[in-house]
Amino acid sequence: MSENGKLLAALEQLDADRQDYVMATVIGVEGSAYRRPGARMLICSHGLTVGTVSGGCLEGELARRAWWLTESGAPVVRSYQTGLKDGDADEEEALAFGLGCNGTVHILLERVTVGEAYLPVRLMRQARKTGVPSIMATVTRGHVGSFGVGSRASFDSLATVLPRGMPAALQEQLELDLRAAFSRGQTLSQSYKVADEECEVLFEYMAPAHRLVIFGAGHDAQPLVEIAAHLGWQVAVIDARRHFAVRERFPNADQVMHVGQDCELDLSPLLDGAAAVVMTHSLSQDRHWLAESLRHQCFYVGQLGPRERTERLLLEMGAPAVCADQLHFPVGLDIGAESPEGVALSIMAEVTACLNQREGHSLRMRNTAIHEPLMSLRST
């Protein structure tokens, strides 16, 4: 289960038990940091935590102090230094962890009471259940009128949510920026100044789970399903062979479908915007499902098997040898994998690299930062 899945499952239990909780959210990083803005950790009243906001160095400190820090009910921002700096930081502003990572992590702590309409959780649930993405704006520093730290607004295809009492000048610009950030589909920041007041806002893109469609329900598809599901992907398995397309063989898949090659089922809802991997070990099925995948707007299409075999399939389909940027064959990264589990790992590594627009090289060959810096929505 993915981290968001674990968070939502824990939140369902807390709701059932009528228990309050503290949510810790990374709202900014400087220098090197393990997690990026938007990472969350749930802290229960008895100290149990779900999720992470660092590589493991900050979670214990937050679990010990989060309830005390949020005792007043007001949101609190804490900063943690993971590097070694000259002089001692003021503990009210930062806590120093001499880990040598040379970074600072800014974390928003919020006490959430039973029955409270907490916007981040509502949007997380919406993305998971309906597939509807959204953009959420959170004030992380300063204030403009009553729009201060922890105040939020959101936009999606269903509605715009704005807090009451927001100055008209800020409201107009914020509505425009929510739409602009939503169209870009990424997490961004933006500062605002109205009269003599200023605030910093984090625009967080709340994305639905990524989708993987696997054509072929053989034994080598099973570890691919397991890895993808563990990473939080929504996984569908499709095969024309009824005795392979069996739910019991893929307990962690979201869908297991027996679909014949002569079936006129519209697969657009599954394939558009998804990654597809064709691995039926059947020439006729591979030819059919490869053509089907290439007809849709998949961001990635992978074909299992030797290069010559796939080139022959493409020739039989009347397609050029390299007919689309999203087509990858042989599928996967070159890691020397031989076992079904190793092949599944190489496939998901390549899919993830394509999703993040990376080449899949060793990190030791990267001369720039591992993570892209948080960008401003627009220049001011």
Coordinates of C-alpha atoms in Angstrom, one line a residue:
M1 CA 0.0 0.0 0.0
S2 CA 1.3 3.5 -0.8
E3 CA 2.0 6.1 1.8
N4 CA -1.1 8.1 1.0
G5 CA -3.1 4.8 1.1
K6 CA -1.7 4.1 4.6
L7 CA -2.5 7.7 5.7
L8 CA -6.1 7.5 4.5
A9 CA -6.6 4.0 6.1
A10 CA -5.3 5.4 9.4
L11 CA -7.6 8.4 9.1
E12 CA -10.6 6.2 8.5
Q13 CA -9.8 4.4 11.8
L14 CA -9.3 7.6 13.7
D15 CA -12.6 8.9 12.4
A16 CA -14.3 5.6 13.5
D17 CA -12.6 5.9 17.0
R18 CA -13.5 9.7 17.2
Q19 CA -9.9 10.6 17.9
D20 CA -8.1 13.9 17.1
Y21 CA -4.7 13.9 15.4
V22 CA -1.8 16.2 14.4
M23 CA -0.8 16.4 10.7
A24 CA 2.8 17.3 9.9
T25 CA 3.4 18.6 6.4
V26 CA 6.6 19.5 4.6
I27 CA 6.0 23.1 3.3
G28 CA 9.5 24.0 2.2
V29 CA 13.0 22.8 1.9
E30 CA 16.4 24.5 1.5
G31 CA 19.4 22.6 0.3
S32 CA 19.4 18.8 0.6
A33 CA 16.3 17.1 1.9
Y34 CA 14.9 13.6 1.7
R35 CA 11.2 14.6 1.3
R36 CA 9.7 17.3 -0.8
P37 CA 6.9 19.9 -0.1
G38 CA 3.6 18.0 0.3
A39 CA 5.0 15.0 2.2
R40 CA 2.8 14.3 5.2
M41 CA 3.0 12.4 8.5
L42 CA 0.0 11.6 10.8
I43 CA 0.7 11.8 14.5
C44 CA -1.8 10.1 16.8
S45 CA -2.4 11.2 20.4
H46 CA -0.6 8.0 21.7
G47 CA 2.5 8.7 19.6
L48 CA 1.8 6.4 16.7
T49 CA 2.9 7.9 13.4
V50 CA 2.0 7.1 9.8
G51 CA 4.0 8.4 6.8
T52 CA 7.3 10.3 6.8
V53 CA 8.6 13.8 6.4
S54 CA 12.3 13.0 6.4
G55 CA 14.6 10.0 6.0
G56 CA 13.8 9.0 9.6
C57 CA 15.7 11.6 11.5
L58 CA 12.8 14.0 12.4
E59 CA 9.9 11.7 12.9
G60 CA 10.7 10.9 16.5
E61 CA 11.2 14.5 17.5
L62 CA 7.9 15.4 15.9
A63 CA 6.0 12.6 17.5
R64 CA 7.3 13.7 20.9
R65 CA 6.5 17.4 20.6
A66 CA 3.7 17.8 18.0
W67 CA 0.9 17.6 20.5
W68 CA 2.6 20.1 22.9
L69 CA 3.4 22.5 20.1
T70 CA -0.2 22.5 18.8
E71 CA -1.8 22.6 22.2
S72 CA -3.4 26.0 21.5
G73 CA -5.0 24.7 18.4
A74 CA -3.2 27.1 16.1
P75 CA -1.0 25.9 13.2
V76 CA 2.7 26.0 14.0
V77 CA 5.7 26.0 11.6
R78 CA 8.9 24.4 12.8
S79 CA 12.2 24.4 11.0
Y80 CA 14.8 21.6 11.3
Q81 CA 18.4 21.9 10.1
T82 CA 20.0 18.7 9.0
G83 CA 23.4 20.2 8.3
L84 CA 26.2 21.6 10.4
K85 CA 26.2 25.4 10.7
D86 CA 28.3 27.9 12.7
G87 CA 26.6 29.0 15.8
D88 CA 23.6 27.7 17.6
A89 CA 20.1 28.1 16.1
D90 CA 17.4 29.8 18.2
E91 CA 15.4 26.8 19.3
E92 CA 12.2 28.8 18.8
E93 CA 13.1 29.1 15.1
A94 CA 15.0 25.9 14.3
L95 CA 16.3 22.7 15.7
A96 CA 19.7 21.5 14.6
F97 CA 20.3 17.9 13.6
G98 CA 24.0 17.4 12.8
L99 CA 23.5 14.8 10.0
G100 CA 25.7 16.5 7.5
C101 CA 22.9 16.7 4.9
N102 CA 23.2 20.5 4.7
G103 CA 19.5 21.2 4.4
T104 CA 16.6 22.8 6.2
V105 CA 13.1 21.4 6.3
H106 CA 10.1 23.6 7.2
I107 CA 7.2 21.6 8.6
L108 CA 3.6 22.8 9.3
L109 CA 2.0 21.2 12.3
E110 CA -1.8 21.3 12.6
R111 CA -4.1 19.8 15.3
V112 CA -7.2 18.4 13.6
T113 CA -10.3 17.7 15.8
V114 CA -13.0 15.1 15.3
G115 CA -15.5 16.2 12.7
E116 CA -13.4 19.0 11.4
A117 CA -13.7 19.6 7.6
Y118 CA -9.9 19.4 7.0
L119 CA -9.3 20.3 3.4
P120 CA -6.1 18.3 2.7
V121 CA -7.8 15.0 3.7
R122 CA -10.9 15.8 1.7
L123 CA -8.9 16.4 -1.4
M124 CA -6.7 13.3 -0.8
R125 CA -9.8 11.2 -0.5
Q126 CA -11.3 12.8 -3.6
A127 CA -8.2 12.1 -5.7
R128 CA -8.1 8.5 -4.6
K129 CA -11.8 7.6 -4.9
T130 CA -12.8 9.6 -8.0
G131 CA -9.5 10.3 -9.8
V132 CA -10.3 14.1 -9.8
P133 CA -7.1 16.1 -9.2
S134 CA -7.0 19.5 -7.5
I135 CA -4.7 22.3 -6.5
M136 CA -4.5 23.4 -2.9
A137 CA -3.1 26.7 -1.7
T138 CA -1.7 26.9 1.9
V139 CA -0.3 29.9 3.6
T140 CA 3.1 28.9 4.9
R141 CA 4.5 32.3 6.1
G142 CA 3.1 35.7 7.0
H143 CA -0.5 36.9 6.5
V144 CA -2.8 39.1 4.5
G145 CA -5.7 40.1 6.6
S146 CA -7.1 36.9 8.2
F147 CA -5.5 34.8 5.5
G148 CA -2.6 33.6 7.7
V149 CA -0.4 30.5 8.3
G150 CA -2.5 27.3 7.7
S151 CA -5.3 29.1 5.8
R152 CA -6.2 27.3 2.6
A153 CA -8.0 27.6 -0.7
S154 CA -8.5 25.0 -3.5
F155 CA -9.6 24.6 -7.1
D156 CA -10.5 21.6 -9.1
S157 CA -12.9 20.7 -12.0
L158 CA -15.8 20.5 -9.5
A159 CA -15.5 23.6 -7.4
T160 CA -13.4 26.5 -6.0
V161 CA -13.0 26.8 -2.2
L162 CA -12.0 30.1 -0.8
P163 CA -11.9 31.1 2.9
R164 CA -14.1 33.9 4.2
G165 CA -12.8 37.3 5.0
M166 CA -10.1 37.3 2.4
P167 CA -9.2 40.8 1.1
A168 CA -10.8 41.4 -2.4
A169 CA -7.4 42.2 -4.0
L170 CA -5.9 39.0 -2.8
Q171 CA -9.0 36.9 -3.6
E172 CA -9.0 37.9 -7.3
Q173 CA -5.3 37.1 -7.8
L174 CA -5.5 33.9 -5.8
E175 CA -8.4 32.6 -7.9
L176 CA -6.4 33.2 -11.1
D177 CA -3.3 31.6 -9.6
L178 CA -5.2 28.5 -8.5
R179 CA -6.3 27.9 -12.0
A180 CA -2.9 28.6 -13.4
A181 CA -1.2 26.2 -11.0
F182 CA -3.9 23.5 -11.7
S183 CA -3.2 23.7 -15.4
R184 CA 0.5 23.2 -14.8
G185 CA -0.1 20.2 -12.6
Q186 CA 2.8 20.7 -10.3
T187 CA 3.6 21.9 -6.8
L188 CA 4.7 25.6 -6.8
S189 CA 5.1 28.6 -4.5
Q190 CA 4.1 32.2 -4.7
S191 CA 4.4 35.3 -2.5
Y192 CA 1.7 38.0 -2.2
K193 CA 1.8 41.6 -0.9
V194 CA -1.3 43.6 -0.3
A195 CA -0.7 47.1 1.2
D196 CA 1.8 46.5 4.0
E197 CA 1.0 42.8 4.5
E198 CA 2.8 39.8 2.9
C199 CA 2.4 36.1 2.8
E200 CA 4.0 33.0 1.2
V201 CA 1.7 30.4 -0.3
L202 CA 2.4 26.8 -1.3
F203 CA 0.3 25.6 -4.3
E204 CA 0.2 21.8 -3.9
Y205 CA -1.0 19.6 -6.8
M206 CA -3.1 16.8 -5.3
A207 CA -2.8 14.2 -8.0
P208 CA -4.8 10.9 -8.3
A209 CA -2.9 7.6 -8.3
H210 CA -0.9 6.8 -11.5
R211 CA -2.4 4.0 -13.6
L212 CA -0.6 0.9 -15.0
V213 CA -2.4 -1.4 -17.5
I214 CA -0.7 -4.8 -17.9
F215 CA -1.8 -6.8 -20.9
G216 CA -1.0 -10.4 -20.0
A217 CA -1.8 -12.3 -16.9
G218 CA 1.1 -14.8 -16.8
H219 CA 3.3 -15.6 -13.9
D220 CA 5.8 -12.7 -14.7
A221 CA 2.9 -10.2 -14.5
Q222 CA 2.4 -11.1 -10.8
P223 CA 5.5 -9.4 -9.4
L224 CA 4.9 -6.4 -11.6
V225 CA 1.5 -6.0 -10.1
E226 CA 2.9 -6.3 -6.6
I227 CA 5.6 -3.7 -7.1
A228 CA 3.3 -1.2 -8.8
A229 CA 0.6 -1.6 -6.1
H230 CA 3.2 -1.2 -3.4
L231 CA 4.2 2.1 -5.0
G232 CA 0.6 3.3 -4.9
W233 CA -0.3 2.8 -8.6
Q234 CA -3.8 1.7 -9.7
V235 CA -3.2 -1.5 -11.6
A236 CA -5.4 -3.2 -14.2
V237 CA -4.6 -6.7 -15.6
I238 CA -6.1 -7.7 -19.0
D239 CA -5.9 -11.0 -20.8
A240 CA -7.9 -12.8 -23.5
R241 CA -7.3 -16.1 -21.7
R242 CA -10.0 -16.7 -19.1
H243 CA -8.0 -19.2 -17.0
F244 CA -5.2 -16.5 -16.6
A245 CA -7.4 -13.5 -15.9
V246 CA -8.4 -14.7 -12.5
R247 CA -8.7 -12.3 -9.4
E248 CA -7.1 -14.9 -7.1
R249 CA -3.8 -14.6 -9.1
F250 CA -3.6 -10.9 -8.6
P251 CA -5.1 -10.0 -5.2
N252 CA -3.5 -6.5 -5.2
A253 CA -4.7 -5.4 -8.6
D254 CA -7.5 -3.0 -8.8
Q255 CA -9.0 -4.7 -11.8
V256 CA -8.5 -8.1 -13.4
M257 CA -10.4 -8.3 -16.7
H258 CA -11.0 -11.1 -19.2
V259 CA -11.2 -9.3 -22.5
G260 CA -11.2 -11.2 -25.8
Q261 CA -9.4 -9.8 -28.9
D262 CA -12.8 -9.5 -30.7
C263 CA -14.3 -7.5 -27.8
E264 CA -15.2 -3.9 -28.7
L265 CA -14.7 -2.6 -25.1
D266 CA -13.6 1.1 -25.0
L267 CA -10.4 1.1 -23.0
S268 CA -9.9 4.9 -23.2
P269 CA -10.7 5.4 -19.5
L270 CA -8.0 2.9 -18.5
L271 CA -5.3 3.8 -21.1
D272 CA -5.5 7.5 -21.6
G273 CA -2.8 9.1 -19.5
A274 CA -1.6 5.7 -18.2
A275 CA 1.4 3.4 -18.6
A276 CA 0.8 0.2 -20.5
V277 CA 3.0 -2.9 -20.6
V278 CA 2.3 -5.7 -23.1
M279 CA 3.6 -9.1 -21.9
T280 CA 1.2 -11.8 -23.0
H281 CA 3.9 -14.1 -24.6
S282 CA 1.4 -14.6 -27.4
L283 CA 2.1 -13.1 -30.8
S284 CA -1.5 -12.6 -31.7
Q285 CA -2.4 -11.0 -28.3
D286 CA 0.8 -8.9 -28.2
R287 CA 0.0 -7.6 -31.7
H288 CA -3.6 -6.7 -30.7
W289 CA -2.8 -5.1 -27.4
L290 CA 0.2 -3.2 -28.6
A291 CA -1.8 -1.7 -31.4
E292 CA -4.6 -0.9 -28.9
S293 CA -2.1 0.8 -26.5
L294 CA -0.5 2.9 -29.3
R295 CA -3.9 4.1 -30.4
H296 CA -4.5 5.7 -27.0
Q297 CA -2.8 8.6 -25.1
C298 CA -0.5 6.5 -23.0
F299 CA 2.5 8.3 -21.6
Y300 CA 4.4 5.0 -21.8
V301 CA 4.0 1.8 -23.7
G302 CA 6.4 -1.1 -23.1
Q303 CA 6.6 -4.3 -25.0
L304 CA 8.2 -7.4 -23.5
G305 CA 10.4 -9.5 -25.7
P306 CA 13.4 -9.3 -28.1
R307 CA 13.8 -6.2 -30.2
E308 CA 13.5 -8.2 -33.5
R309 CA 10.2 -9.7 -32.3
T310 CA 8.7 -6.3 -31.6
E311 CA 9.9 -4.8 -34.9
R312 CA 8.2 -7.7 -36.6
L313 CA 5.0 -7.0 -34.8
L314 CA 5.2 -3.3 -35.7
L315 CA 5.8 -4.3 -39.4
E316 CA 2.8 -6.5 -39.4
M317 CA 0.7 -3.7 -37.9
G318 CA 1.9 -1.4 -40.6
A319 CA 3.7 0.9 -38.2
P320 CA 7.3 2.1 -38.5
A321 CA 10.0 0.5 -36.3
V322 CA 9.8 3.5 -33.9
C323 CA 6.3 4.7 -34.3
A324 CA 5.9 6.7 -31.1
D325 CA 8.0 8.4 -28.5
Q326 CA 6.2 6.5 -25.7
L327 CA 7.1 3.0 -27.1
H328 CA 9.8 1.2 -25.3
F329 CA 11.2 -2.2 -26.5
P330 CA 12.7 -4.3 -25.1
V331 CA 10.8 -3.0 -22.0
G332 CA 12.7 -2.0 -18.9
L333 CA 16.0 -0.6 -17.8
D334 CA 19.3 -2.5 -18.4
I335 CA 20.0 -3.8 -14.9
G336 CA 20.8 -7.4 -15.9
A337 CA 17.5 -8.7 -14.6
E338 CA 16.6 -12.4 -15.3
S339 CA 14.0 -13.5 -12.8
P340 CA 10.4 -12.3 -13.1
E341 CA 10.9 -10.2 -10.0
G342 CA 14.0 -8.6 -11.4
V343 CA 12.3 -7.9 -14.8
A344 CA 9.3 -6.3 -12.9
L345 CA 11.8 -4.1 -11.1
S346 CA 13.4 -3.0 -14.3
I347 CA 10.1 -2.2 -15.9
M348 CA 8.8 -0.1 -13.0
A349 CA 12.1 1.7 -12.8
E350 CA 11.8 2.7 -16.5
V351 CA 8.1 3.6 -16.1
T352 CA 8.9 5.8 -13.2
A353 CA 11.8 7.5 -15.0
C354 CA 9.6 8.3 -17.9
L355 CA 6.9 9.6 -15.6
N356 CA 9.4 12.0 -14.0
Q357 CA 11.1 12.8 -17.4
R358 CA 14.4 11.3 -16.3
E359 CA 16.8 9.1 -18.3
G360 CA 17.2 6.4 -15.6
H361 CA 21.0 6.9 -15.2
S362 CA 22.9 6.2 -12.1
L363 CA 22.6 9.1 -9.6
R364 CA 26.4 9.3 -9.4
M365 CA 26.4 10.5 -13.0
R366 CA 24.0 13.4 -12.2
N367 CA 25.8 16.8 -11.8
T368 CA 22.8 18.7 -10.6
A369 CA 20.5 18.3 -7.6
I370 CA 18.5 15.1 -7.4
H371 CA 15.3 17.0 -6.9
E372 CA 14.2 20.0 -8.9
P373 CA 13.9 23.2 -6.7
L374 CA 10.4 24.4 -5.8
M375 CA 9.6 27.0 -8.5
S376 CA 7.5 30.1 -8.2
L377 CA 4.2 30.2 -10.0
R378 CA 5.0 33.5 -11.6
S379 CA 7.7 36.2 -11.4
T380 CA 6.8 39.1 -9.1

